[in-house]
JSON list of C-alpha atoms in Angstrom, two decimals:
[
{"chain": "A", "resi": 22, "resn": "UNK", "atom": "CA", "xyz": [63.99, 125.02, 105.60]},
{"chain": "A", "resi": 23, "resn": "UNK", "atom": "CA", "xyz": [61.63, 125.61, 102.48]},
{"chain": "A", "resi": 24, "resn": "UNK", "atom": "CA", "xyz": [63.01, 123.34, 99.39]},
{"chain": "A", "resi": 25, "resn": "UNK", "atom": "CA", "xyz": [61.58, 123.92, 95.91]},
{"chain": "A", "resi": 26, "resn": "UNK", "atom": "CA", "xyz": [62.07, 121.15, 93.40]},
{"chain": "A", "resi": 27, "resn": "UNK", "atom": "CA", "xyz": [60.82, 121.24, 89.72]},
{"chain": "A", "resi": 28, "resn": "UNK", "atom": "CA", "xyz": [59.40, 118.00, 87.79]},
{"chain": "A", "resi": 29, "resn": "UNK", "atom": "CA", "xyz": [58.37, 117.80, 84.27]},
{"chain": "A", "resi": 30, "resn": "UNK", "atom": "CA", "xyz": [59.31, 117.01, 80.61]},
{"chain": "A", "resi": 31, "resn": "UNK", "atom": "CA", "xyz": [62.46, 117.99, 79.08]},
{"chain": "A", "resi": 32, "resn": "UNK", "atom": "CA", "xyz": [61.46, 118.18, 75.83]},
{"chain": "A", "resi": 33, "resn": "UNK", "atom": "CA", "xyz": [58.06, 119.99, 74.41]},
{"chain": "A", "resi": 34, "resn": "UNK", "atom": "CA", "xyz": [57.64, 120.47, 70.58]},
{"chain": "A", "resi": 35, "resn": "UNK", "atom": "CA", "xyz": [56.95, 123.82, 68.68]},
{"chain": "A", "resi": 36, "resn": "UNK", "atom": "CA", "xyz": [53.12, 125.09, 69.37]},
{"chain": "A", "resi": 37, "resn": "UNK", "atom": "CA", "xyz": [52.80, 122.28, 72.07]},
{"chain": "A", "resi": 38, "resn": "UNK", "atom": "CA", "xyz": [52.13, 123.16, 75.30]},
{"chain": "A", "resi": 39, "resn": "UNK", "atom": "CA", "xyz": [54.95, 122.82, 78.13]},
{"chain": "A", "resi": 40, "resn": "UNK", "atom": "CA", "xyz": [53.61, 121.84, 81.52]},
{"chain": "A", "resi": 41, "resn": "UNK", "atom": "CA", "xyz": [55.98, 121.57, 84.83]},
{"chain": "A", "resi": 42, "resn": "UNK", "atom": "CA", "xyz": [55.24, 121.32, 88.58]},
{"chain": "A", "resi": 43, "resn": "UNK", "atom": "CA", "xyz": [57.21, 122.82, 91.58]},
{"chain": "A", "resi": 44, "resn": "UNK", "atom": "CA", "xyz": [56.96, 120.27, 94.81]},
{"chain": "A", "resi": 45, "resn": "UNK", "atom": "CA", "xyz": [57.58, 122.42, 97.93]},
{"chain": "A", "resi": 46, "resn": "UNK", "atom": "CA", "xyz": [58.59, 120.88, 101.23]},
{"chain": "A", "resi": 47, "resn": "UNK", "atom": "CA", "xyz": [59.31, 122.83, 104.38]},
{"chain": "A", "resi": 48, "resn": "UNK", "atom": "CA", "xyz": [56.44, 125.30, 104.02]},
{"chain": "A", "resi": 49, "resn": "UNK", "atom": "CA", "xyz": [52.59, 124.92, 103.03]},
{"chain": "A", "resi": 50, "resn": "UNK", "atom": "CA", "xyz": [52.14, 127.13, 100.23]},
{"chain": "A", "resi": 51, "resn": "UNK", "atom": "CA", "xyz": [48.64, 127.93, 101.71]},
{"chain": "A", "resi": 52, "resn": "UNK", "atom": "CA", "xyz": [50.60, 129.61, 104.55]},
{"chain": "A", "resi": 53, "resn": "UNK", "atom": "CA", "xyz": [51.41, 132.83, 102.87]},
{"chain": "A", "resi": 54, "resn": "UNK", "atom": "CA", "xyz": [53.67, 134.44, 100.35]},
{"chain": "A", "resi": 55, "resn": "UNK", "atom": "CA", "xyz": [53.60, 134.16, 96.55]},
{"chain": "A", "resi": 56, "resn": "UNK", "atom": "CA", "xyz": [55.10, 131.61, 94.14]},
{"chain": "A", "resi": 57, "resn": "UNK", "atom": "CA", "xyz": [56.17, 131.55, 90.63]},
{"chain": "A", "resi": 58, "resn": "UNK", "atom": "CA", "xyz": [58.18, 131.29, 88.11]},
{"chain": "A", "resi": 59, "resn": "UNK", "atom": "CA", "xyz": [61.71, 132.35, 86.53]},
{"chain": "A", "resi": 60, "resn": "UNK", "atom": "CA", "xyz": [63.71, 131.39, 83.31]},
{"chain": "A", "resi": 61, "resn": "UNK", "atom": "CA", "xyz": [66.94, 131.64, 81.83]},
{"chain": "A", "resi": 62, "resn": "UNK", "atom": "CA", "xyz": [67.77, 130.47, 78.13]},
{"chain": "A", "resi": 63, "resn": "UNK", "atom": "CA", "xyz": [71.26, 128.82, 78.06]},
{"chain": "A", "resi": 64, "resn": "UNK", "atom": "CA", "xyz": [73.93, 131.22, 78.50]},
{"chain": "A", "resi": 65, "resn": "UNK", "atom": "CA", "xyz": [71.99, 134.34, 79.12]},
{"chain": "A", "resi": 66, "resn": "UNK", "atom": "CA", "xyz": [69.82, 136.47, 81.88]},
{"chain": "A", "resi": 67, "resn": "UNK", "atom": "CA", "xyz": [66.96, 135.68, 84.06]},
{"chain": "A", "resi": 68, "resn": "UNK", "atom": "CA", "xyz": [63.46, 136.66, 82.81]},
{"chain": "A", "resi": 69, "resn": "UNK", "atom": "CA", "xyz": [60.38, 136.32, 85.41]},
{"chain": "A", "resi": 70, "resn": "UNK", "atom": "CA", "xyz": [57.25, 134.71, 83.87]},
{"chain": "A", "resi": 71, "resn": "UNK", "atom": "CA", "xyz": [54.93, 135.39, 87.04]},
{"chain": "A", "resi": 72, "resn": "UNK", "atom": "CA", "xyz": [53.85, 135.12, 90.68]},
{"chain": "A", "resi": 73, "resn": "UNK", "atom": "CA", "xyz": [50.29, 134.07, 91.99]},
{"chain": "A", "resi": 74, "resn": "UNK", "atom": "CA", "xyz": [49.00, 133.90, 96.00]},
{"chain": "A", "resi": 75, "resn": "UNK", "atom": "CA", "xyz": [46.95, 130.92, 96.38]},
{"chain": "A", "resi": 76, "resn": "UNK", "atom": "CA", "xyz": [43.28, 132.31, 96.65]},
{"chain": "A", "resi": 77, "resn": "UNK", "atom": "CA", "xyz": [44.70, 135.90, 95.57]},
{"chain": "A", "resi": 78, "resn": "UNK", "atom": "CA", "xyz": [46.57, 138.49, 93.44]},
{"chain": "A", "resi": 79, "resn": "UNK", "atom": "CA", "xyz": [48.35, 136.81, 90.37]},
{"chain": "A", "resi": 80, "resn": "UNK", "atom": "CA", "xyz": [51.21, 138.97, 88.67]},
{"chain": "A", "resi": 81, "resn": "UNK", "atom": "CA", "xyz": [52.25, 137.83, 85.10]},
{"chain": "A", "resi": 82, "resn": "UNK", "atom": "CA", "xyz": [54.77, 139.40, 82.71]},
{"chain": "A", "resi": 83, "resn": "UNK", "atom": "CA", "xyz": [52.77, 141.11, 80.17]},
{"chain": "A", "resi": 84, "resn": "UNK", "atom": "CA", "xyz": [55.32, 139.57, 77.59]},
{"chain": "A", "resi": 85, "resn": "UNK", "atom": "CA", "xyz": [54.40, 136.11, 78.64]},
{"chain": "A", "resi": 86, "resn": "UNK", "atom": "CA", "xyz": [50.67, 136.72, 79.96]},
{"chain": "A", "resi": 87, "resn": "UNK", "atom": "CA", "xyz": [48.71, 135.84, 76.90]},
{"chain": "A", "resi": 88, "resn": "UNK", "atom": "CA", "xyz": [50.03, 132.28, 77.06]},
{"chain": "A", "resi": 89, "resn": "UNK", "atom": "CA", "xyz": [50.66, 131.49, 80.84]},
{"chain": "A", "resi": 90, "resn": "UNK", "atom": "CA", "xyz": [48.72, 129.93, 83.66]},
{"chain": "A", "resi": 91, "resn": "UNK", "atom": "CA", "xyz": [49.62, 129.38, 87.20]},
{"chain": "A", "resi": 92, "resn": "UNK", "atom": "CA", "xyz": [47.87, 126.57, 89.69]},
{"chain": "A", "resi": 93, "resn": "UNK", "atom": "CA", "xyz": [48.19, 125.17, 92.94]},
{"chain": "A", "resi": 94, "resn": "UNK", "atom": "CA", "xyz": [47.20, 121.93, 94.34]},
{"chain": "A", "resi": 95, "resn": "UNK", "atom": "CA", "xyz": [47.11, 122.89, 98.05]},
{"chain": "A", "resi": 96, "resn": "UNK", "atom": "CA", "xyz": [46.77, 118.78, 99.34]},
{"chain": "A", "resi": 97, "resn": "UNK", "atom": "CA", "xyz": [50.18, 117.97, 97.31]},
{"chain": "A", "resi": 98, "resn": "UNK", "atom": "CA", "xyz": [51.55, 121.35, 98.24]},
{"chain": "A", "resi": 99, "resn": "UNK", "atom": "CA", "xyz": [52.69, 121.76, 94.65]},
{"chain": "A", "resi": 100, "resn": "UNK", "atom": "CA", "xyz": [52.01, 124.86, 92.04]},
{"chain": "A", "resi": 101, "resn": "UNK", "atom": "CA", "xyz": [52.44, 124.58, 87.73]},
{"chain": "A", "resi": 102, "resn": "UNK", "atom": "CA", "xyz": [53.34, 126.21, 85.06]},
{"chain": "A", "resi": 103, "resn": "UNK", "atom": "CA", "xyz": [51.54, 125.92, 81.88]},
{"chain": "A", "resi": 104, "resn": "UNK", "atom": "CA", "xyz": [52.79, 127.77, 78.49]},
{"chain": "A", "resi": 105, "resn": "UNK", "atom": "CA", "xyz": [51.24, 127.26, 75.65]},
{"chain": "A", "resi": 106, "resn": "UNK", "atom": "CA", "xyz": [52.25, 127.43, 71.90]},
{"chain": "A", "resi": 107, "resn": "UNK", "atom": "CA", "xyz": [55.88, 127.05, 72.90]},
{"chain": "A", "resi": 108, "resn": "UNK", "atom": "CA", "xyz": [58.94, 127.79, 70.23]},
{"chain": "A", "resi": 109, "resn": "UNK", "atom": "CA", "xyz": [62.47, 128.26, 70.25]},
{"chain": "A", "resi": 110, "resn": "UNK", "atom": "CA", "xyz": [62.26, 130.92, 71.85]},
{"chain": "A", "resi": 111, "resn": "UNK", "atom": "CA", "xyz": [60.96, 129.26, 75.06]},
{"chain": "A", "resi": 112, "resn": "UNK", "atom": "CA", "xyz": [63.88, 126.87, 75.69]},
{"chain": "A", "resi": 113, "resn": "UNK", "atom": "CA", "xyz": [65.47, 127.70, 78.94]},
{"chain": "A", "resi": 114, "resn": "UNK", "atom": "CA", "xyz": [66.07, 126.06, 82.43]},
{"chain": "A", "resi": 115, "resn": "UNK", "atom": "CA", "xyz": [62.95, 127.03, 84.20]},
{"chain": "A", "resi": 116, "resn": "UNK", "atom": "CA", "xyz": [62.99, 127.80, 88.14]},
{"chain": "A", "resi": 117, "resn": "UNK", "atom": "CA", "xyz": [60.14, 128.12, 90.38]},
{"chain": "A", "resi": 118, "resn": "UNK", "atom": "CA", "xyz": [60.19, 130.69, 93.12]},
{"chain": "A", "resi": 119, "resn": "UNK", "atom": "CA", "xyz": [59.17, 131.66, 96.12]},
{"chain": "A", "resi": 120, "resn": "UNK", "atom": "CA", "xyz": [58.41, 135.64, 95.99]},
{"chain": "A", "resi": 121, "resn": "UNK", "atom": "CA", "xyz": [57.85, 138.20, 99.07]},
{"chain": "A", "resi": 122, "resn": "UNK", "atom": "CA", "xyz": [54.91, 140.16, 97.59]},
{"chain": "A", "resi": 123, "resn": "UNK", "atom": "CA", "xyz": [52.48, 143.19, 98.49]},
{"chain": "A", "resi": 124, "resn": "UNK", "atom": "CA", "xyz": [49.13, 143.02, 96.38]},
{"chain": "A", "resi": 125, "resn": "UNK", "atom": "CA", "xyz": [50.78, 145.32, 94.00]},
{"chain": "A", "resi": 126, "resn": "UNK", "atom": "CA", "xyz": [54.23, 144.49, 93.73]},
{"chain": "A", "resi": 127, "resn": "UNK", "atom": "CA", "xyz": [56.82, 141.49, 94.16]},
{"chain": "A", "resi": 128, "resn": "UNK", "atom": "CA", "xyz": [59.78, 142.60, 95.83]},
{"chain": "A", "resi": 129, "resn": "UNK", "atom": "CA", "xyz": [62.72, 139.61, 96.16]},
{"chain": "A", "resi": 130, "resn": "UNK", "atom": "CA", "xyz": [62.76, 136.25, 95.57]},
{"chain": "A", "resi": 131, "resn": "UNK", "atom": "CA", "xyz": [64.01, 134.29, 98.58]},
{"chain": "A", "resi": 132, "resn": "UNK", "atom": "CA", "xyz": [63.94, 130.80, 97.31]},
{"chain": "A", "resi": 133, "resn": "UNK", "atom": "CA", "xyz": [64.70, 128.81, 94.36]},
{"chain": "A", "resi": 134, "resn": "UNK", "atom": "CA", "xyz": [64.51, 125.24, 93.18]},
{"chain": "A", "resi": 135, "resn": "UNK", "atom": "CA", "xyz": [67.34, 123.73, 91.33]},
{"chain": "A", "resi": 136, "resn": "UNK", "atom": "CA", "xyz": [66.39, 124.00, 87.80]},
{"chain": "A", "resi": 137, "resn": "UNK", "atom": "CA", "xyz": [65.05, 121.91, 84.83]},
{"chain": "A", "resi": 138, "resn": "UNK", "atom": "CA", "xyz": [66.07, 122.04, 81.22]},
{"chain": "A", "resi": 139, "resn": "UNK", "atom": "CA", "xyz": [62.96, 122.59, 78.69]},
{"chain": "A", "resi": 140, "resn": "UNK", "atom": "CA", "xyz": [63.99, 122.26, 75.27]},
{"chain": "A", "resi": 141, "resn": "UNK", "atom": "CA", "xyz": [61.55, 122.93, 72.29]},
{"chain": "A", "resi": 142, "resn": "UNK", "atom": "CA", "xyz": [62.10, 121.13, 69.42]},
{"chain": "A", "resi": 143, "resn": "UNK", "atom": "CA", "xyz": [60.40, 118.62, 67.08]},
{"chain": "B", "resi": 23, "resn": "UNK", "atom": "CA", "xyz": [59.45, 149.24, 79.14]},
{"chain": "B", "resi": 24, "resn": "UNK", "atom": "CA", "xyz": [61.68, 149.53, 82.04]},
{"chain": "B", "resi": 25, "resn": "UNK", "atom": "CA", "xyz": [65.10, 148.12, 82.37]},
{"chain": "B", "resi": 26, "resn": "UNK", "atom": "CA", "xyz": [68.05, 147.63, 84.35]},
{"chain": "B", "resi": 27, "resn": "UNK", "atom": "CA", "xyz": [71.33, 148.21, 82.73]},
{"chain": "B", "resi": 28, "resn": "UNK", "atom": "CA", "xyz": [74.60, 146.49, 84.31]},
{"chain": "B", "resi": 29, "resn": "UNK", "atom": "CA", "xyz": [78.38, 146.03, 83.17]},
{"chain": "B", "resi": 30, "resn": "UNK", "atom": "CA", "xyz": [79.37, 142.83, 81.63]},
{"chain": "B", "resi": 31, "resn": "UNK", "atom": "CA", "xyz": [81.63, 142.37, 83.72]},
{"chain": "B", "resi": 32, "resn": "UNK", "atom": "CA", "xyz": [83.82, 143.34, 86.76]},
{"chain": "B", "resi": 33, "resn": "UNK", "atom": "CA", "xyz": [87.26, 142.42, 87.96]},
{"chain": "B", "resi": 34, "resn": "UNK", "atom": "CA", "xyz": [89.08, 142.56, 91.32]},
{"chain": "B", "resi": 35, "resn": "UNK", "atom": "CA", "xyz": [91.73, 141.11, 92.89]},
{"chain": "B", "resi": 36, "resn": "UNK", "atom": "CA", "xyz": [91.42, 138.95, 96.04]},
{"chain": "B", "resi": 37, "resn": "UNK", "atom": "CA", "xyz": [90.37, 141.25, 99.00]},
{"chain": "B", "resi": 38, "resn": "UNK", "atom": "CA", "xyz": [90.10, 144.30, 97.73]},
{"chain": "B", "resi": 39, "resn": "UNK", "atom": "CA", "xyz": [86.09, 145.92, 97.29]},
{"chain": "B", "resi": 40, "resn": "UNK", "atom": "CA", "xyz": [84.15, 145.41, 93.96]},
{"chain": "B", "resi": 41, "resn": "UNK", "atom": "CA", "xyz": [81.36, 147.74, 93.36]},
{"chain": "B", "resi": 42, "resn": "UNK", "atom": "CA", "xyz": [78.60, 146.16, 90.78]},
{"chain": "B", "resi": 43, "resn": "UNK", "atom": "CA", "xyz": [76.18, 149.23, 89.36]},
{"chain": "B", "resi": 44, "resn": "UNK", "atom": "CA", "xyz": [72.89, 148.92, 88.25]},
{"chain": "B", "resi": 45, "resn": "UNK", "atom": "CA", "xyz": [70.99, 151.39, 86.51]},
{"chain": "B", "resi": 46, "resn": "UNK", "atom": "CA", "xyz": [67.53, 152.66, 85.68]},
{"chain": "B", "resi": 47, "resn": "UNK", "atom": "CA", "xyz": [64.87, 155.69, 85.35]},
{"chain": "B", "resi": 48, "resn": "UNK", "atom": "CA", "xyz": [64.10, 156.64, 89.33]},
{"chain": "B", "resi": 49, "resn": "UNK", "atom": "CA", "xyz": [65.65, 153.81, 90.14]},
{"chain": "B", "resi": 50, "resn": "UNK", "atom": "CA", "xyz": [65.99, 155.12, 93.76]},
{"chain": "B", "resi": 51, "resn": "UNK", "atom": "CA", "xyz": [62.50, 155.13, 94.22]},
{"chain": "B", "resi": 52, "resn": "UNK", "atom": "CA", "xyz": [61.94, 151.46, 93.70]},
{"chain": "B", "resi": 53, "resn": "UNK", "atom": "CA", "xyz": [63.64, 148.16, 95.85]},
{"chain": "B", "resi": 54, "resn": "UNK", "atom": "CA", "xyz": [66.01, 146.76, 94.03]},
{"chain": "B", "resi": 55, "resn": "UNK", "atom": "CA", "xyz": [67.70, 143.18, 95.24]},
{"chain": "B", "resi": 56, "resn": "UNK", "atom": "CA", "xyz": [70.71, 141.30, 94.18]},
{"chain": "B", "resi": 57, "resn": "UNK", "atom": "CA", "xyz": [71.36, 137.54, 93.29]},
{"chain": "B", "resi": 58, "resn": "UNK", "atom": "CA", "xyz": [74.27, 135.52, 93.33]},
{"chain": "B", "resi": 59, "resn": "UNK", "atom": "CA", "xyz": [74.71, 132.66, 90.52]},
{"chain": "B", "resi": 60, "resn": "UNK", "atom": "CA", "xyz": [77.55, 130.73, 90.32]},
{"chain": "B", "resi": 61, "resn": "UNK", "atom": "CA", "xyz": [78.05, 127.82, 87.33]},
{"chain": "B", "resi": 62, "resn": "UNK", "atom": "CA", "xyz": [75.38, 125.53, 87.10]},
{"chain": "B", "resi": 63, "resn": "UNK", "atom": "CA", "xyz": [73.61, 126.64, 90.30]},
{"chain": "B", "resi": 64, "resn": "UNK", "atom": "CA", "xyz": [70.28, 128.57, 91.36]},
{"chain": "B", "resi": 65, "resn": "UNK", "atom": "CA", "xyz": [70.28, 132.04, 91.78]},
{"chain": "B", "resi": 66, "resn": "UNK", "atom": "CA", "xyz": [70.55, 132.53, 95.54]},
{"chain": "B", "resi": 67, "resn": "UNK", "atom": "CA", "xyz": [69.59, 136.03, 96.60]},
{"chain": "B", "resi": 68, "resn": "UNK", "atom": "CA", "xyz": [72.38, 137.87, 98.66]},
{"chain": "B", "resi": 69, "resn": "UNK", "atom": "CA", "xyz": [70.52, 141.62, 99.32]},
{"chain": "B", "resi": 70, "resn": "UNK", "atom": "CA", "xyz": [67.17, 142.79, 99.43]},
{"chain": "B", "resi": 71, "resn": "UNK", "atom": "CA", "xyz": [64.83, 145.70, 99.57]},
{"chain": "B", "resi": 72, "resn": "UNK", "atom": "CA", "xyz": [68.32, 147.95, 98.94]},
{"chain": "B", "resi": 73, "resn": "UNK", "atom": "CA", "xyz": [70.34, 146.59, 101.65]},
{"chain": "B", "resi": 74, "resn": "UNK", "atom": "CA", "xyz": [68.89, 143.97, 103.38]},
{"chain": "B", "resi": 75, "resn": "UNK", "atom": "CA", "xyz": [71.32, 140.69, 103.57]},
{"chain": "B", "resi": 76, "resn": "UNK", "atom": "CA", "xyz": [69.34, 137.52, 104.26]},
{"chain": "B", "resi": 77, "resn": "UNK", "atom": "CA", "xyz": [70.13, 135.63, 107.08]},
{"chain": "B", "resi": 78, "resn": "UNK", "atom": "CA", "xyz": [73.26, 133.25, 105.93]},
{"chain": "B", "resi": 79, "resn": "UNK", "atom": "CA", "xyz": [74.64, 135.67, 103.69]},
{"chain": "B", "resi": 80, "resn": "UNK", "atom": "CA", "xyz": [78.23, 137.30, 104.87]},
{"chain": "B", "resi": 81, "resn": "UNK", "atom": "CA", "xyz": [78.90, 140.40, 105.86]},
{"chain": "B", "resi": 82, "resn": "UNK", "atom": "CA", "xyz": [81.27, 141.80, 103.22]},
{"chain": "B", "resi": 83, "resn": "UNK", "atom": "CA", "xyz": [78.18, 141.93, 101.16]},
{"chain": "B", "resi": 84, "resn": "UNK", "atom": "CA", "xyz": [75.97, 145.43, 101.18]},
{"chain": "B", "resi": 85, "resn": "UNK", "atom": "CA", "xyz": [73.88, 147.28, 99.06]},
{"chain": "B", "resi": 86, "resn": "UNK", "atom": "CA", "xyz": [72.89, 151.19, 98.41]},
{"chain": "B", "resi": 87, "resn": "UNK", "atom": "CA", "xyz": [70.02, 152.94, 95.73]},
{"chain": "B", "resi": 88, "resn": "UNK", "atom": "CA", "xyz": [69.77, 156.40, 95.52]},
{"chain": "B", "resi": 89, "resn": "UNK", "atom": "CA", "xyz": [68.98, 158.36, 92.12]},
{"chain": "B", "resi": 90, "resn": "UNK", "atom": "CA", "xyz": [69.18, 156.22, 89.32]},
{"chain": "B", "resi": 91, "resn": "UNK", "atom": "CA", "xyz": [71.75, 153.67, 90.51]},
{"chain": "B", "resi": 92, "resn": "UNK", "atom": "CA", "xyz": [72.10, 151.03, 92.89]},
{"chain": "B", "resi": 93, "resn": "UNK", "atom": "CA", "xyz": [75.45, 149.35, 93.65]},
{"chain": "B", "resi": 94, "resn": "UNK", "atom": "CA", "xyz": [76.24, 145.85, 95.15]},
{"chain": "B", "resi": 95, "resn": "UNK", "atom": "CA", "xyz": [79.46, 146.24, 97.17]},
{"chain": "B", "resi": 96, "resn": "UNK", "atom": "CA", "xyz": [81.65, 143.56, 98.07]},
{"chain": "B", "resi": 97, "resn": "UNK", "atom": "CA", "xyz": [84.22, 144.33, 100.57]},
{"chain": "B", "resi": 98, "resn": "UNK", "atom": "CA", "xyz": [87.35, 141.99, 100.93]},
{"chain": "B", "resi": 99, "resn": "UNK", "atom": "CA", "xyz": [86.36, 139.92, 98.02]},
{"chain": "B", "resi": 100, "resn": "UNK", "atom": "CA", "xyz": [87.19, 135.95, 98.19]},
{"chain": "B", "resi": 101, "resn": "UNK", "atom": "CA", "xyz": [87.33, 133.86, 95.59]},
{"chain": "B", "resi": 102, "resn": "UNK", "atom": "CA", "xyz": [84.46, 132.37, 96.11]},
{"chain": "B", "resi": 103, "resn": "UNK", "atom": "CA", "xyz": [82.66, 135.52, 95.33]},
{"chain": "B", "resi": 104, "resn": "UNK", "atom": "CA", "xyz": [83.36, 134.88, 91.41]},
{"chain": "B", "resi": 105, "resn": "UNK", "atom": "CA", "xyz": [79.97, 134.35, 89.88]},
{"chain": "B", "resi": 106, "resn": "UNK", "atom": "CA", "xyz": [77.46, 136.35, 87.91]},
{"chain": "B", "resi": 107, "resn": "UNK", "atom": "CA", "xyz": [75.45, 138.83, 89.70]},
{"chain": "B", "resi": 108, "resn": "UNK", "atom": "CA", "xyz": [72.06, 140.27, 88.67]},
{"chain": "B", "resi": 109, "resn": "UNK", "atom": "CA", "xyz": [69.77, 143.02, 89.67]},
{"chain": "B", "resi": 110, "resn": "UNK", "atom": "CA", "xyz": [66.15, 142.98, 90.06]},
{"chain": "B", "resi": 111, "resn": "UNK", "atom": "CA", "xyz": [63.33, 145.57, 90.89]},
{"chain": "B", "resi": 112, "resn": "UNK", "atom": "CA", "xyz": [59.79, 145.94, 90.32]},
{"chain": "B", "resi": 113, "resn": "UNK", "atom": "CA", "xyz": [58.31, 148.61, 88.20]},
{"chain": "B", "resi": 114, "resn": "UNK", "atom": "CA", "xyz": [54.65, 149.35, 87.09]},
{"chain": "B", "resi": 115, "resn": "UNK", "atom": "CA", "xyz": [54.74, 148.47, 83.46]},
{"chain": "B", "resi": 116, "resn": "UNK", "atom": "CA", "xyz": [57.31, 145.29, 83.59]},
{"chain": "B", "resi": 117, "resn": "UNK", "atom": "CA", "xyz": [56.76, 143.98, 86.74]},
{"chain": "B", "resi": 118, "resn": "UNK", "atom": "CA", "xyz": [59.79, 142.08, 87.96]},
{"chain": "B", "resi": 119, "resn": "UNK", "atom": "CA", "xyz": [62.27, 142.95, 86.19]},
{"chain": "B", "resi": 120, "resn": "UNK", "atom": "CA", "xyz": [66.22, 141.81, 86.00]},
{"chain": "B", "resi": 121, "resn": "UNK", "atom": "CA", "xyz": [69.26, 143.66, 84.95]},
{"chain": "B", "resi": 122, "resn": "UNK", "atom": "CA", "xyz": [71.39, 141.49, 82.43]},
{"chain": "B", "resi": 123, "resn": "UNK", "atom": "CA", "xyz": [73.76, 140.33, 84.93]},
{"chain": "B", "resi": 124, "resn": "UNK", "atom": "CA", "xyz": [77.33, 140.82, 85.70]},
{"chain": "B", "resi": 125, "resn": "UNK", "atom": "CA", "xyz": [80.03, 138.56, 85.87]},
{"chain": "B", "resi": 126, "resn": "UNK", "atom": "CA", "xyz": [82.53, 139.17, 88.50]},
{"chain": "B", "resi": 127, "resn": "UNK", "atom": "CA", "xyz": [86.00, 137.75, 88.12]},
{"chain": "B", "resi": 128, "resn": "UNK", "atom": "CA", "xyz": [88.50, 137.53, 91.21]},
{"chain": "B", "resi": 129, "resn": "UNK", "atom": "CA", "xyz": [91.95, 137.77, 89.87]}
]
């Protein structure tokens, strides 16, 4: 059973630069598939941030693009997010995904982790 | 942009069917899949690529897309169906994209 399980700081200040990493266990993420990550600001709707195939295609939403990079670390069988010059606006609980993807489009997203709270503010 | 447009809100009352639309441009010509989120928990995804239920996932739940809509459908609803339910596709310009979810309430 694949289990996805975000780490990472709580709290990032304005124009900082918020960094978190998903831990997957039950799958190598070398295997196949792509992985990401989704948001949702407190009390509203999900927005996707992006999906990347280890060694492949990377799909980021061109809202978000300018300030978003996706990793892996293949012998910890973890990926990150990094966003930079975070505000306000970025405060949401933060899931990382596990996407069924062609090379030109994502299609569902079969697995999520639990969740972690970012809050920007100084 | 695109989007996906959905009700605030449904209601239904304890097994009958609730029908959840969601709307957008050609819709029917794109997958769309549907997620489950109840209070405080992940999204878990309960039909893909139109009508696909994952394994796990009951029966009562099935989907449809034709035209511009596609419609979760929820036959004999329990009460543990109430939760907030959103759309998603994939479109050229957006990418992923979500509908603004729908929260279903089992009277």
């Amino acid at each position: 059973q694949v289990q996805l399980q975000e780490s990472g700081p709580g709290l990032v200040k304005p124009l900082e630069t918020l960094s978190l990493t998903c831990t997957v266990s039950g799958y190598s993420i070398s295997s196949g598939y792509y992985w990401g990550w989704i948001r949702q600001p407190p009390g509203k709707g999900l927005e996707w941030i992006g999906n990347f195939f280890h060694g492949g295609s990377t799909f980021y939403s061109p809202s978000l693009k300018s300030r978003v990079t996706m990793s892996a670390d293949t012998s910890k069988n973890q990926f990150s997010l990094r966003l930079t010059s975070v505000t306000a606006a970025d405060t949401a609980v933060y899931y990382c995904t596990r996407a069924y993807c062609s090379s030109t489009s994502c299609y569902e997203f079969d697995n999520w982790g639990q969740g972690t709270l970012v809050t920007v503010s100084s | 942009s695109y989007e996906l447009t959905q009700p605030p809100s449904v209601s239904v009352s304890p097994g009958q069917t609730a029908s959840i639309t969601c709307s957008g441009d050609k819709l029917g010509r794109k997958y769309v899949c549907w997620y489950q989120q109840k209070p405080g928990q992940s999204p878990v995804l309960v039909i893909y690529q139109d009508n696909k239920r994952p394994s796990g996932i009951p029966e009562r739940f099935s989907g449809s897309n034709s035209g511009n809509t596609a419609t979760l459908t929820i036959s004999g609803t329990q009460a543990m169906d109430e939760a907030d339910y959103y759309c998603q596709a994939w479109d050229i310009s957006t990418a992923a994209v979500f509908g603004g979810g729908t929260k279903l309430t089992v009277l």
